[in-house]
CSV table of C-alpha atoms in Angstrom, one decimal:
chain,number,residue,atom,x,y,z
L,1,MET,CA,-12.3,9.3,22.8
L,2,ILE,CA,-9.5,11.5,21.5
L,3,PRO,CA,-10.1,14.3,19.2
L,4,PRO,CA,-9.0,13.5,15.5
L,5,ARG,CA,-5.5,14.7,15.0
L,6,HIS,CA,-4.4,15.2,18.2
L,7,GLU,CA,-2.1,13.2,19.7
L,8,ALA,CA,-1.9,12.5,23.6
L,9,ARG,CA,1.7,10.9,25.2
L,10,ILE,CA,1.0,9.6,28.4
L,11,ASN,CA,3.9,8.4,31.4
L,12,THR,CA,1.7,6.3,33.3
L,13,LEU,CA,2.8,3.7,36.1
L,14,LEU,CA,0.0,1.6,37.2
L,15,ARG,CA,1.9,-0.5,39.7
L,16,PRO,CA,4.9,0.8,41.6
L,17,GLN,CA,8.3,-0.7,39.9
L,18,ASP,CA,10.5,-2.9,41.6
L,19,SER,CA,13.3,-5.2,40.8
L,20,ARG,CA,11.3,-8.3,39.8
L,21,MET,CA,10.2,-6.3,36.7
L,22,SER,CA,12.5,-7.1,34.2
L,23,ALA,CA,10.4,-8.3,31.0
L,24,LEU,CA,9.7,-5.7,28.5
L,25,ILE,CA,7.3,-5.9,26.0
L,26,VAL,CA,5.8,-3.3,23.0
L,27,ILE,CA,2.6,-3.8,22.5
L,28,SER,CA,0.6,-1.8,19.5
L,29,ALA,CA,-3.1,-1.8,19.1
L,30,ILE,CA,-5.5,-0.7,16.1
L,31,GLY,CA,-9.3,-0.6,15.8
L,32,SER,CA,-12.3,1.6,15.4
L,33,ASP,CA,-12.7,4.5,17.6
L,34,ARG,CA,-15.1,4.7,20.3
L,35,PRO,CA,-15.2,5.6,23.8
L,36,GLY,CA,-13.5,3.3,26.8
L,37,ILE,CA,-11.0,1.7,24.4
L,38,VAL,CA,-8.0,2.9,26.8
L,39,GLN,CA,-9.9,2.0,30.0
L,40,ALA,CA,-10.6,-1.5,28.5
L,41,LEU,CA,-6.7,-1.8,27.6
L,42,SER,CA,-5.0,-0.9,30.2
L,43,GLY,CA,-7.4,-2.7,32.4
L,44,ALA,CA,-6.8,-5.7,30.5
L,45,ILE,CA,-2.6,-5.3,30.9
L,46,LEU,CA,-3.2,-4.6,34.9
L,47,SER,CA,-5.2,-7.6,34.9
L,48,ARG,CA,-2.1,-9.6,33.9
L,49,ASP,CA,0.2,-8.0,36.2
L,50,GLY,CA,1.6,-5.9,33.5
L,51,ASN,CA,3.0,-2.3,34.0
L,52,ILE,CA,2.3,0.5,31.6
L,53,LEU,CA,6.0,2.1,31.5
L,54,ASP,CA,5.6,4.6,28.1
L,55,SER,CA,2.3,5.1,25.4
L,56,ARG,CA,1.7,7.3,22.7
L,57,MET,CA,-2.1,7.5,21.8
L,58,THR,CA,-3.8,9.1,18.6
L,59,VAL,CA,-7.0,8.7,16.6
L,60,LEU,CA,-5.8,8.6,12.7
L,61,GLY,CA,-9.0,9.2,10.5
L,62,GLY,CA,-11.7,7.0,12.1
L,63,GLU,CA,-9.2,4.7,13.8
L,64,PHE,CA,-8.1,4.8,17.5
L,65,ALA,CA,-4.2,3.3,17.5
L,66,VAL,CA,-2.0,3.0,20.6
L,67,LEU,CA,1.7,1.9,21.1
L,68,MET,CA,2.9,1.1,24.5
L,69,LEU,CA,6.0,-0.1,26.7
L,70,VAL,CA,4.9,-2.4,29.1
L,71,SER,CA,6.8,-4.1,32.1
L,72,GLY,CA,6.3,-6.8,34.1
L,73,GLU,CA,7.6,-10.6,35.4
L,74,ASP,CA,8.3,-13.0,32.9
L,75,ASN,CA,5.3,-15.2,33.6
L,76,ALA,CA,2.9,-11.9,33.5
L,77,ILE,CA,4.7,-11.0,29.6
L,78,ALA,CA,4.2,-14.6,29.1
L,79,ARG,CA,0.1,-14.6,29.8
L,80,ILE,CA,-0.5,-10.9,28.0
L,81,GLU,CA,1.4,-12.8,24.8
L,82,GLN,CA,-0.4,-16.0,25.3
L,83,ASP,CA,-3.9,-13.8,25.4
L,84,ARG,CA,-3.2,-12.1,22.6
L,85,GLU,CA,-5.7,-13.7,20.2
L,86,SER,CA,-8.4,-13.2,23.0
L,87,LEU,CA,-7.3,-9.8,24.1
L,88,GLU,CA,-8.3,-9.1,20.5
L,89,GLN,CA,-11.8,-10.3,20.3
L,90,SER,CA,-12.7,-8.9,23.8
L,91,LEU,CA,-11.2,-5.6,22.8
L,92,ASN,CA,-11.8,-5.4,19.1
L,93,LEU,CA,-8.7,-4.6,18.4
L,94,GLN,CA,-5.7,-5.9,16.4
L,95,LEU,CA,-3.0,-6.4,18.5
L,96,SER,CA,0.8,-6.7,17.6
L,97,LEU,CA,3.2,-7.7,20.5
L,98,LYS,CA,7.3,-7.8,20.4
L,99,ARG,CA,9.8,-8.4,23.4
L,100,THR,CA,12.1,-5.8,23.7
L,101,ARG,CA,15.0,-4.4,26.2
L,102,GLN,CA,16.1,-1.5,27.5
L,103,ARG,CA,17.8,1.3,25.3
L,104,GLU,CA,21.4,0.9,25.2
L,105,GLN,CA,23.2,4.8,25.5
L,106,GLY,CA,24.9,5.4,22.7
L,107,VAL,CA,27.2,8.2,21.6
L,108,ARG,CA,26.5,11.2,23.9
L,109,ALA,CA,24.2,13.4,22.0
L,110,LEU,CA,21.9,16.4,23.2
L,111,PRO,CA,18.3,17.0,22.7
L,112,TYR,CA,16.9,19.3,20.4
L,113,ARG,CA,13.0,20.1,19.4
L,114,VAL,CA,12.4,20.7,15.9
L,115,GLU,CA,8.9,22.4,14.7
L,116,VAL,CA,7.8,23.4,11.3
L,117,VAL,CA,4.8,24.6,9.6
L,118,ALA,CA,4.0,25.3,6.3
L,119,MET,CA,1.5,25.0,3.7
L,120,ASP,CA,0.8,21.2,3.0
L,121,HIS,CA,2.3,19.7,0.1
L,122,PRO,CA,3.6,16.2,-0.8
L,123,GLY,CA,7.3,15.2,0.6
L,124,ILE,CA,7.4,17.5,3.6
L,125,VAL,CA,8.5,15.0,5.9
L,126,HIS,CA,10.4,13.0,3.5
L,127,ASP,CA,12.6,15.8,2.7
L,128,ILE,CA,13.2,16.9,6.6
L,129,ALA,CA,13.9,13.2,7.6
L,130,ASN,CA,16.7,13.2,4.5
L,131,PHE,CA,18.2,16.3,5.8
L,132,PHE,CA,18.9,15.0,9.6
L,133,SER,CA,19.6,11.1,8.7
L,134,GLY,CA,22.0,12.5,5.8
L,135,ARG,CA,24.1,14.1,8.8
L,136,GLY,CA,23.8,11.1,11.1
L,137,ILE,CA,21.2,12.4,13.3
L,138,ASN,CA,18.7,10.5,14.9
L,139,ILE,CA,14.9,11.0,15.3
L,140,ASP,CA,13.7,10.2,19.0
L,141,ASP,CA,10.4,11.2,18.3
L,142,LEU,CA,7.7,12.4,15.2
L,143,HIS,CA,4.3,13.9,15.5
L,144,THR,CA,2.8,15.3,12.2
L,145,GLY,CA,-1.0,16.6,11.4
L,146,THR,CA,-2.8,19.0,9.6
L,147,TYR,CA,-5.3,21.9,9.8
L,148,GLN,CA,-7.5,24.4,8.6
L,149,ALA,CA,-6.1,27.8,8.6
L,150,PRO,CA,-8.7,30.2,9.5
L,151,HIS,CA,-10.1,33.3,7.4
L,152,THR,CA,-8.5,31.1,4.4
L,153,GLY,CA,-9.2,27.7,4.9
L,154,THR,CA,-6.0,26.4,3.5
L,155,THR,CA,-4.3,23.3,4.7
L,156,MET,CA,-1.9,23.6,6.5
L,157,PHE,CA,0.9,21.0,7.6
L,158,ASN,CA,2.7,21.0,11.0
L,159,LEU,CA,5.6,18.8,12.5
L,160,HIS,CA,6.9,18.1,16.2
L,161,MET,CA,10.6,16.4,16.3
L,162,THR,CA,12.6,15.7,18.8
L,163,LEU,CA,16.2,14.7,17.4
L,164,SER,CA,19.5,13.7,19.5
L,165,VAL,CA,22.5,15.7,18.0
L,166,PRO,CA,26.0,14.2,18.4
L,167,ALA,CA,27.8,16.2,21.1
L,168,GLU,CA,30.5,16.8,18.3
L,169,GLU,CA,28.4,18.3,16.4
L,170,SER,CA,28.2,22.3,15.6
L,171,VAL,CA,24.6,22.9,16.7
L,172,SER,CA,25.1,26.7,15.2
L,173,ARG,CA,26.6,25.4,11.6
L,174,LEU,CA,23.4,22.4,11.9
L,175,ARG,CA,20.6,25.2,12.7
L,176,ASP,CA,22.0,27.6,9.7
L,177,ALA,CA,21.6,24.9,7.6
L,178,PHE,CA,18.5,23.4,8.6
L,179,PHE,CA,17.0,27.2,8.3
L,180,GLU,CA,18.6,27.5,4.9
L,181,PHE,CA,17.1,24.1,4.0
L,182,CYS,CA,13.7,25.7,4.9
L,183,GLU,CA,13.9,28.9,3.9
L,184,ALA,CA,14.1,27.3,0.3
L,185,ARG,CA,11.0,25.2,0.8
L,186,ASN,CA,9.0,27.9,2.1
L,187,LEU,CA,9.1,25.9,5.7
L,188,ASP,CA,8.5,27.9,8.6
L,189,ALA,CA,10.8,26.3,11.4
L,190,SER,CA,12.4,26.6,14.7
L,191,MET,CA,15.2,24.4,16.8
L,192,THR,CA,15.7,24.7,20.4
L,193,PRO,CA,17.0,22.4,23.3
L,194,HIS,CA,14.6,20.0,24.4
L,195,ARG,CA,14.6,20.4,28.2
L,196,ASN,CA,12.7,17.5,29.2
L,197,ARG,CA,13.0,14.5,27.1
L,198,SER,CA,10.4,12.4,28.8
L,199,LEU,CA,7.5,15.5,27.3
């Protein structure tokens, strides 16, 4: 069981990749948290010759949620689609499936990691997302959470974000503008190059 408010991203290959694995599907699942969900869901995919390429799993409140990118031969992916209802019943999860394709490479961009800590209040995620989207900067990954500060018990908010900053963007000016934006809102922030985008 994954502790509440803790997110885990795993990149697990259940089978070696080969040239026949051309089809991709995104699977999202949600259900009441309990031990063994990951084992049961990954086993169901493996038994249908699916290969988990990427996944994110978390517990929100009392609910377990997972998002997976699965590859396989077309007939294997079709079998997962056909078995959705039976899988929902056997796993006691709500499943959503959507076929996809490899992400296309757009304009050359530099990966940066943003971290923010502040006293929790409404609108932090919206304001930060608006700051970057208004500058044409894509958010590739976003994790947020809250925790109780030691001693005071104040509810604190934290944010971890990965950005794709266009290569032509002045990073120094962007960083200065972001820090000024955060200071005006009492947000403690950092913005650093993201060395490994797969983490």
